Amino acid sequence: MQPYWRPDFKDQSTLPDIKVVRTDFIINCMAVALMLIAVFVLLQSEYRAHVLRGSIANMEQSIRISEADDNLNLKESERFRGAAQSVEELQRFFRAPFVVHELLVEVASHKPEGLIFSRVIFSESLSKQKGKGAAKMAYTINIAGDVEELTVLAEFKGALQASPSLSPEGFAVVVDELMQQRDTKTGITPFQVTISLVSDASATSRKGGKK
């Protein structure tokens, strides 16, 4: 307060800033701080983006490297699957009630004179009837050929029915015959004899024929 007899004619805007910390300095410091914060945030974002790009590049490289290994593993898996299938077929082969080459010898040993084999087929199948328990393994021996006298064919069929090697234990055995029309010029009758074996320990052997 100035006494009324001494008015203050000072212009405050023209006087120097005599504060301990000047206002301009504070403003400049705040501006610099804000600029540094903005630069720090920008650099941090760029660094994160750089790290992310590097991670993506590494992952893509790992994928390319592992792709070749995956293809190799797929090939090995395919080979293993094929080998497993071959092993399974061998297991089914050795579980058969007889050996194939011994079976051929047995069938040939019962072939009478006047009867000719044209084809011998051995096959297997798995049959399962709905609501009747576990599946049953079935084996079929199909013999095709030609014969002149029907009595020779009957003799051959009887020998097959009486053979113990063709009637293994635990199998129901059926022997059927099928004859085609006799050739009037040559006197030869084509025939088929089918021996069917179905795994069923409780079943009894049923043997018969049809003409």
PDB file of C-alpha atoms in Angstrom:
ATOM      1  CA  MET A   1       0.000   0.000   0.000  1.00  0.00           C
ATOM      2  CA  GLN A   2       1.335   3.395  -0.851  1.00  0.00           C
ATOM      3  CA  PRO A   3       0.249   6.508   0.865  1.00  0.00           C
ATOM      4  CA  TYR A   4      -2.084   8.577  -1.221  1.00  0.00           C
ATOM      5  CA  TRP A   5       0.410  11.368  -1.249  1.00  0.00           C
ATOM      6  CA  ARG A   6       2.902   9.028  -3.019  1.00  0.00           C
ATOM      7  CA  PRO A   7       1.295   7.288  -5.993  1.00  0.00           C
ATOM      8  CA  ASP A   8       2.970   4.282  -7.639  1.00  0.00           C
ATOM      9  CA  PHE A   9       3.650   4.989 -11.298  1.00  0.00           C
ATOM     10  CA  LYS A  10       5.572   1.699 -11.965  1.00  0.00           C
ATOM     11  CA  ASP A  11       4.657  -0.428 -15.011  1.00  0.00           C
ATOM     12  CA  GLN A  12       4.836  -4.018 -13.768  1.00  0.00           C
ATOM     13  CA  SER A  13       5.113  -5.468 -17.279  1.00  0.00           C
ATOM     14  CA  THR A  14       8.324  -3.576 -17.951  1.00  0.00           C
ATOM     15  CA  LEU A  15      10.027  -4.573 -14.723  1.00  0.00           C
ATOM     16  CA  PRO A  16      12.465  -7.513 -14.715  1.00  0.00           C
ATOM     17  CA  ASP A  17      11.467 -10.876 -13.223  1.00  0.00           C
ATOM     18  CA  ILE A  18      13.278 -11.009  -9.900  1.00  0.00           C
ATOM     19  CA  LYS A  19      11.683 -14.303  -8.693  1.00  0.00           C
ATOM     20  CA  VAL A  20      13.957 -17.116  -7.496  1.00  0.00           C
ATOM     21  CA  VAL A  21      12.673 -19.410 -10.255  1.00  0.00           C
ATOM     22  CA  ARG A  22      11.511 -17.587 -13.314  1.00  0.00           C
ATOM     23  CA  THR A  23       8.227 -18.468 -14.999  1.00  0.00           C
ATOM     24  CA  ASP A  24       9.834 -18.804 -18.431  1.00  0.00           C
ATOM     25  CA  PHE A  25      12.244 -21.391 -17.062  1.00  0.00           C
ATOM     26  CA  ILE A  26       9.408 -23.470 -15.633  1.00  0.00           C
ATOM     27  CA  ILE A  27       7.513 -23.327 -18.911  1.00  0.00           C
ATOM     28  CA  ASN A  28      10.617 -24.342 -20.876  1.00  0.00           C
ATOM     29  CA  CYS A  29      11.304 -27.231 -18.502  1.00  0.00           C
ATOM     30  CA  MET A  30       7.759 -28.480 -18.833  1.00  0.00           C
ATOM     31  CA  ALA A  31       7.952 -28.266 -22.628  1.00  0.00           C
ATOM     32  CA  VAL A  32      11.248 -30.157 -22.676  1.00  0.00           C
ATOM     33  CA  ALA A  33       9.832 -32.781 -20.294  1.00  0.00           C
ATOM     34  CA  LEU A  34       6.767 -33.268 -22.451  1.00  0.00           C
ATOM     35  CA  MET A  35       8.931 -33.568 -25.546  1.00  0.00           C
ATOM     36  CA  LEU A  36      11.175 -36.144 -23.830  1.00  0.00           C
ATOM     37  CA  ILE A  37       8.136 -38.140 -22.719  1.00  0.00           C
ATOM     38  CA  ALA A  38       6.758 -38.092 -26.268  1.00  0.00           C
ATOM     39  CA  VAL A  39      10.111 -39.190 -27.673  1.00  0.00           C
ATOM     40  CA  PHE A  40      10.359 -41.957 -25.051  1.00  0.00           C
ATOM     41  CA  VAL A  41       6.863 -43.235 -25.867  1.00  0.00           C
ATOM     42  CA  LEU A  42       7.623 -43.154 -29.586  1.00  0.00           C
ATOM     43  CA  LEU A  43      10.933 -44.978 -29.124  1.00  0.00           C
ATOM     44  CA  GLN A  44       9.272 -47.548 -26.893  1.00  0.00           C
ATOM     45  CA  SER A  45       6.584 -48.193 -29.523  1.00  0.00           C
ATOM     46  CA  GLU A  46       9.199 -48.528 -32.237  1.00  0.00           C
ATOM     47  CA  TYR A  47      11.206 -50.930 -30.081  1.00  0.00           C
ATOM     48  CA  ARG A  48       8.158 -53.087 -29.403  1.00  0.00           C
ATOM     49  CA  ALA A  49       7.321 -53.110 -33.102  1.00  0.00           C
ATOM     50  CA  HIS A  50      10.922 -54.073 -33.917  1.00  0.00           C
ATOM     51  CA  VAL A  51      10.862 -56.893 -31.360  1.00  0.00           C
ATOM     52  CA  LEU A  52       7.504 -58.077 -32.685  1.00  0.00           C
ATOM     53  CA  ARG A  53       8.763 -58.093 -36.279  1.00  0.00           C
ATOM     54  CA  GLY A  54      11.822 -60.042 -35.170  1.00  0.00           C
ATOM     55  CA  SER A  55       9.635 -62.574 -33.359  1.00  0.00           C
ATOM     56  CA  ILE A  56       7.412 -62.965 -36.425  1.00  0.00           C
ATOM     57  CA  ALA A  57      10.443 -63.472 -38.642  1.00  0.00           C
ATOM     58  CA  ASN A  58      11.853 -66.100 -36.249  1.00  0.00           C
ATOM     59  CA  MET A  59       8.519 -67.890 -36.111  1.00  0.00           C
ATOM     60  CA  GLU A  60       8.232 -67.899 -39.894  1.00  0.00           C
ATOM     61  CA  GLN A  61      11.736 -69.292 -40.163  1.00  0.00           C
ATOM     62  CA  SER A  62      10.924 -71.959 -37.571  1.00  0.00           C
ATOM     63  CA  ILE A  63       7.777 -72.848 -39.518  1.00  0.00           C
ATOM     64  CA  ARG A  64       9.760 -73.206 -42.740  1.00  0.00           C
ATOM     65  CA  ILE A  65      12.338 -75.374 -41.001  1.00  0.00           C
ATOM     66  CA  SER A  66       9.725 -77.491 -39.242  1.00  0.00           C
ATOM     67  CA  GLU A  67       7.708 -77.863 -42.458  1.00  0.00           C
ATOM     68  CA  ALA A  68      10.424 -79.995 -43.988  1.00  0.00           C
ATOM     69  CA  ASP A  69      10.590 -82.081 -40.808  1.00  0.00           C
ATOM     70  CA  ASP A  70       6.816 -82.433 -40.819  1.00  0.00           C
ATOM     71  CA  ASN A  71       6.849 -83.661 -44.411  1.00  0.00           C
ATOM     72  CA  LEU A  72       9.534 -86.173 -43.488  1.00  0.00           C
ATOM     73  CA  ASN A  73       7.512 -87.293 -40.462  1.00  0.00           C
ATOM     74  CA  LEU A  74       4.421 -87.676 -42.636  1.00  0.00           C
ATOM     75  CA  LYS A  75       6.350 -89.858 -45.059  1.00  0.00           C
ATOM     76  CA  GLU A  76       7.708 -91.944 -42.192  1.00  0.00           C
ATOM     77  CA  SER A  77       4.193 -92.233 -40.773  1.00  0.00           C
ATOM     78  CA  GLU A  78       2.904 -93.392 -44.145  1.00  0.00           C
ATOM     79  CA  ARG A  79       5.664 -95.990 -44.359  1.00  0.00           C
ATOM     80  CA  PHE A  80       4.900 -97.127 -40.821  1.00  0.00           C
ATOM     81  CA  ARG A  81       1.209 -97.426 -41.665  1.00  0.00           C
ATOM     82  CA  GLY A  82       2.072 -99.558 -44.681  1.00  0.00           C
ATOM     83  CA  ALA A  83       4.400-101.732 -42.608  1.00  0.00           C
ATOM     84  CA  ALA A  84       1.723-102.122 -39.930  1.00  0.00           C
ATOM     85  CA  GLN A  85      -0.774-103.204 -42.578  1.00  0.00           C
ATOM     86  CA  SER A  86       1.699-105.767 -43.897  1.00  0.00           C
ATOM     87  CA  VAL A  87       2.269-107.082 -40.378  1.00  0.00           C
ATOM     88  CA  GLU A  88      -1.473-107.342 -39.847  1.00  0.00           C
ATOM     89  CA  GLU A  89      -1.852-109.283 -43.088  1.00  0.00           C
ATOM     90  CA  LEU A  90       0.954-111.617 -42.015  1.00  0.00           C
ATOM     91  CA  GLN A  91      -0.712-112.132 -38.658  1.00  0.00           C
ATOM     92  CA  ARG A  92      -3.975-113.037 -40.363  1.00  0.00           C
ATOM     93  CA  PHE A  93      -2.046-115.354 -42.682  1.00  0.00           C
ATOM     94  CA  PHE A  94      -0.364-117.207 -39.812  1.00  0.00           C
ATOM     95  CA  ARG A  95      -3.611-117.405 -37.833  1.00  0.00           C
ATOM     96  CA  ALA A  96      -5.170-119.453 -40.637  1.00  0.00           C
ATOM     97  CA  PRO A  97      -6.045-123.025 -39.659  1.00  0.00           C
ATOM     98  CA  PHE A  98      -3.585-124.364 -42.238  1.00  0.00           C
ATOM     99  CA  VAL A  99      -0.563-123.310 -44.258  1.00  0.00           C
ATOM    100  CA  VAL A 100      -1.377-122.411 -47.851  1.00  0.00           C
ATOM    101  CA  HIS A 101       1.339-124.395 -49.590  1.00  0.00           C
ATOM    102  CA  GLU A 102       0.556-127.449 -47.444  1.00  0.00           C
ATOM    103  CA  LEU A 103      -3.100-126.974 -48.337  1.00  0.00           C
ATOM    104  CA  LEU A 104      -2.271-127.081 -52.053  1.00  0.00           C
ATOM    105  CA  VAL A 105      -0.286-130.272 -51.545  1.00  0.00           C
ATOM    106  CA  GLU A 106      -3.194-131.794 -49.611  1.00  0.00           C
ATOM    107  CA  VAL A 107      -5.729-130.892 -52.295  1.00  0.00           C
ATOM    108  CA  ALA A 108      -3.486-132.140 -55.103  1.00  0.00           C
ATOM    109  CA  SER A 109      -2.918-135.442 -53.302  1.00  0.00           C
ATOM    110  CA  HIS A 110      -6.650-136.186 -53.466  1.00  0.00           C
ATOM    111  CA  LYS A 111      -7.000-135.400 -57.178  1.00  0.00           C
ATOM    112  CA  PRO A 112      -8.041-138.559 -59.024  1.00  0.00           C
ATOM    113  CA  GLU A 113      -7.204-139.493 -62.590  1.00  0.00           C
ATOM    114  CA  GLY A 114      -9.456-137.856 -65.161  1.00  0.00           C
ATOM    115  CA  LEU A 115      -9.886-134.649 -63.220  1.00  0.00           C
ATOM    116  CA  ILE A 116      -8.052-131.439 -64.173  1.00  0.00           C
ATOM    117  CA  PHE A 117      -7.494-128.343 -62.037  1.00  0.00           C
ATOM    118  CA  SER A 118      -7.715-124.998 -63.799  1.00  0.00           C
ATOM    119  CA  ARG A 119      -7.792-122.719 -60.768  1.00  0.00           C
ATOM    120  CA  VAL A 120      -7.378-122.937 -56.980  1.00  0.00           C
ATOM    121  CA  ILE A 121      -8.258-119.840 -54.952  1.00  0.00           C
ATOM    122  CA  PHE A 122      -7.801-119.413 -51.208  1.00  0.00           C
ATOM    123  CA  SER A 123      -9.529-116.412 -49.612  1.00  0.00           C
ATOM    124  CA  GLU A 124     -10.502-115.185 -46.165  1.00  0.00           C
ATOM    125  CA  SER A 125     -13.209-112.890 -44.874  1.00  0.00           C
ATOM    126  CA  LEU A 126     -14.570-111.524 -41.615  1.00  0.00           C
ATOM    127  CA  SER A 127     -18.307-111.932 -41.154  1.00  0.00           C
ATOM    128  CA  LYS A 128     -20.392-110.473 -38.349  1.00  0.00           C
ATOM    129  CA  GLN A 129     -24.125-110.844 -38.059  1.00  0.00           C
ATOM    130  CA  LYS A 130     -26.022-108.186 -36.158  1.00  0.00           C
ATOM    131  CA  GLY A 131     -26.913-109.233 -32.626  1.00  0.00           C
ATOM    132  CA  LYS A 132     -25.083-112.566 -32.816  1.00  0.00           C
ATOM    133  CA  GLY A 133     -21.908-111.973 -30.862  1.00  0.00           C
ATOM    134  CA  ALA A 134     -18.357-111.509 -32.082  1.00  0.00           C
ATOM    135  CA  ALA A 135     -17.256-111.589 -35.689  1.00  0.00           C
ATOM    136  CA  LYS A 136     -16.295-114.902 -37.235  1.00  0.00           C
ATOM    137  CA  MET A 137     -13.317-115.589 -39.458  1.00  0.00           C
ATOM    138  CA  ALA A 138     -14.193-117.519 -42.603  1.00  0.00           C
ATOM    139  CA  TYR A 139     -11.895-119.195 -45.117  1.00  0.00           C
ATOM    140  CA  THR A 140     -12.854-120.355 -48.576  1.00  0.00           C
ATOM    141  CA  ILE A 141     -11.048-122.738 -50.938  1.00  0.00           C
ATOM    142  CA  ASN A 142     -12.428-122.596 -54.437  1.00  0.00           C
ATOM    143  CA  ILE A 143     -11.303-125.291 -56.878  1.00  0.00           C
ATOM    144  CA  ALA A 144     -12.281-124.984 -60.530  1.00  0.00           C
ATOM    145  CA  GLY A 145     -11.523-127.499 -63.260  1.00  0.00           C
ATOM    146  CA  ASP A 146     -12.794-129.972 -65.815  1.00  0.00           C
ATOM    147  CA  VAL A 147     -13.877-133.574 -65.519  1.00  0.00           C
ATOM    148  CA  GLU A 148     -15.139-136.188 -67.943  1.00  0.00           C
ATOM    149  CA  GLU A 149     -16.870-138.635 -65.596  1.00  0.00           C
ATOM    150  CA  LEU A 150     -19.109-137.341 -62.806  1.00  0.00           C
ATOM    151  CA  THR A 151     -18.170-140.337 -60.683  1.00  0.00           C
ATOM    152  CA  VAL A 152     -14.595-139.009 -60.638  1.00  0.00           C
ATOM    153  CA  LEU A 153     -15.857-135.673 -59.324  1.00  0.00           C
ATOM    154  CA  ALA A 154     -17.901-137.452 -56.635  1.00  0.00           C
ATOM    155  CA  GLU A 155     -14.796-139.443 -55.651  1.00  0.00           C
ATOM    156  CA  PHE A 156     -12.779-136.213 -55.381  1.00  0.00           C
ATOM    157  CA  LYS A 157     -15.438-134.517 -53.278  1.00  0.00           C
ATOM    158  CA  GLY A 158     -15.658-137.514 -50.943  1.00  0.00           C
ATOM    159  CA  ALA A 159     -11.889-137.487 -50.476  1.00  0.00           C
ATOM    160  CA  LEU A 160     -11.990-133.799 -49.556  1.00  0.00           C
ATOM    161  CA  GLN A 161     -14.784-134.368 -47.044  1.00  0.00           C
ATOM    162  CA  ALA A 162     -12.881-137.246 -45.422  1.00  0.00           C
ATOM    163  CA  SER A 163      -9.576-135.363 -45.217  1.00  0.00           C
ATOM    164  CA  PRO A 164      -8.754-134.408 -41.577  1.00  0.00           C
ATOM    165  CA  SER A 165      -6.434-131.648 -42.809  1.00  0.00           C
ATOM    166  CA  LEU A 166      -9.380-129.865 -44.415  1.00  0.00           C
ATOM    167  CA  SER A 167     -11.518-130.155 -41.265  1.00  0.00           C
ATOM    168  CA  PRO A 168      -9.557-128.280 -38.580  1.00  0.00           C
ATOM    169  CA  GLU A 169     -10.848-128.228 -35.035  1.00  0.00           C
ATOM    170  CA  GLY A 170     -13.073-125.264 -34.152  1.00  0.00           C
ATOM    171  CA  PHE A 171     -14.341-124.714 -37.680  1.00  0.00           C
ATOM    172  CA  ALA A 172     -17.624-125.554 -39.326  1.00  0.00           C
ATOM    173  CA  VAL A 173     -16.818-127.070 -42.726  1.00  0.00           C
ATOM    174  CA  VAL A 174     -19.074-127.089 -45.785  1.00  0.00           C
ATOM    175  CA  VAL A 175     -18.086-128.697 -49.092  1.00  0.00           C
ATOM    176  CA  ASP A 176     -20.215-127.724 -52.077  1.00  0.00           C
ATOM    177  CA  GLU A 177     -19.997-128.504 -55.764  1.00  0.00           C
ATOM    178  CA  LEU A 178     -21.307-126.696 -58.788  1.00  0.00           C
ATOM    179  CA  MET A 179     -21.303-128.207 -62.268  1.00  0.00           C
ATOM    180  CA  GLN A 180     -21.858-126.383 -65.518  1.00  0.00           C
ATOM    181  CA  GLN A 181     -23.423-127.788 -68.669  1.00  0.00           C
ATOM    182  CA  ARG A 182     -21.577-130.674 -70.239  1.00  0.00           C
ATOM    183  CA  ASP A 183     -19.836-129.988 -73.537  1.00  0.00           C
ATOM    184  CA  THR A 184     -21.384-132.422 -76.015  1.00  0.00           C
ATOM    185  CA  LYS A 185     -18.407-132.279 -78.380  1.00  0.00           C
ATOM    186  CA  THR A 186     -15.623-132.959 -75.898  1.00  0.00           C
ATOM    187  CA  GLY A 187     -17.637-134.661 -73.179  1.00  0.00           C
ATOM    188  CA  ILE A 188     -16.012-132.423 -70.583  1.00  0.00           C
ATOM    189  CA  THR A 189     -17.979-130.917 -67.697  1.00  0.00           C
ATOM    190  CA  PRO A 190     -16.611-127.771 -66.025  1.00  0.00           C
ATOM    191  CA  PHE A 191     -17.020-127.829 -62.246  1.00  0.00           C
ATOM    192  CA  GLN A 192     -16.360-125.870 -59.098  1.00  0.00           C
ATOM    193  CA  VAL A 193     -15.792-127.299 -55.647  1.00  0.00           C
ATOM    194  CA  THR A 194     -15.963-124.883 -52.727  1.00  0.00           C
ATOM    195  CA  ILE A 195     -14.692-125.702 -49.249  1.00  0.00           C
ATOM    196  CA  SER A 196     -15.947-123.154 -46.671  1.00  0.00           C
ATOM    197  CA  LEU A 197     -14.602-122.997 -43.125  1.00  0.00           C
ATOM    198  CA  VAL A 198     -16.187-120.697 -40.513  1.00  0.00           C
ATOM    199  CA  SER A 199     -14.618-120.366 -37.079  1.00  0.00           C
ATOM    200  CA  ASP A 200     -17.212-121.599 -34.609  1.00  0.00           C
ATOM    201  CA  ALA A 201     -16.110-123.998 -31.911  1.00  0.00           C
ATOM    202  CA  SER A 202     -19.670-124.928 -31.007  1.00  0.00           C
ATOM    203  CA  ALA A 203     -20.717-125.703 -34.563  1.00  0.00           C
ATOM    204  CA  THR A 204     -20.680-129.204 -35.961  1.00  0.00           C
ATOM    205  CA  SER A 205     -19.354-130.024 -39.367  1.00  0.00           C
ATOM    206  CA  ARG A 206     -21.980-129.930 -42.090  1.00  0.00           C
ATOM    207  CA  LYS A 207     -21.021-131.486 -45.368  1.00  0.00           C
ATOM    208  CA  GLY A 208     -23.180-131.720 -48.422  1.00  0.00           C
ATOM    209  CA  GLY A 209     -23.368-130.900 -52.089  1.00  0.00           C
ATOM    210  CA  LYS A 210     -25.589-129.400 -54.667  1.00  0.00           C
ATOM    211  CA  LYS A 211     -25.945-130.070 -58.329  1.00  0.00           C
TER     212      LYS A 211
END
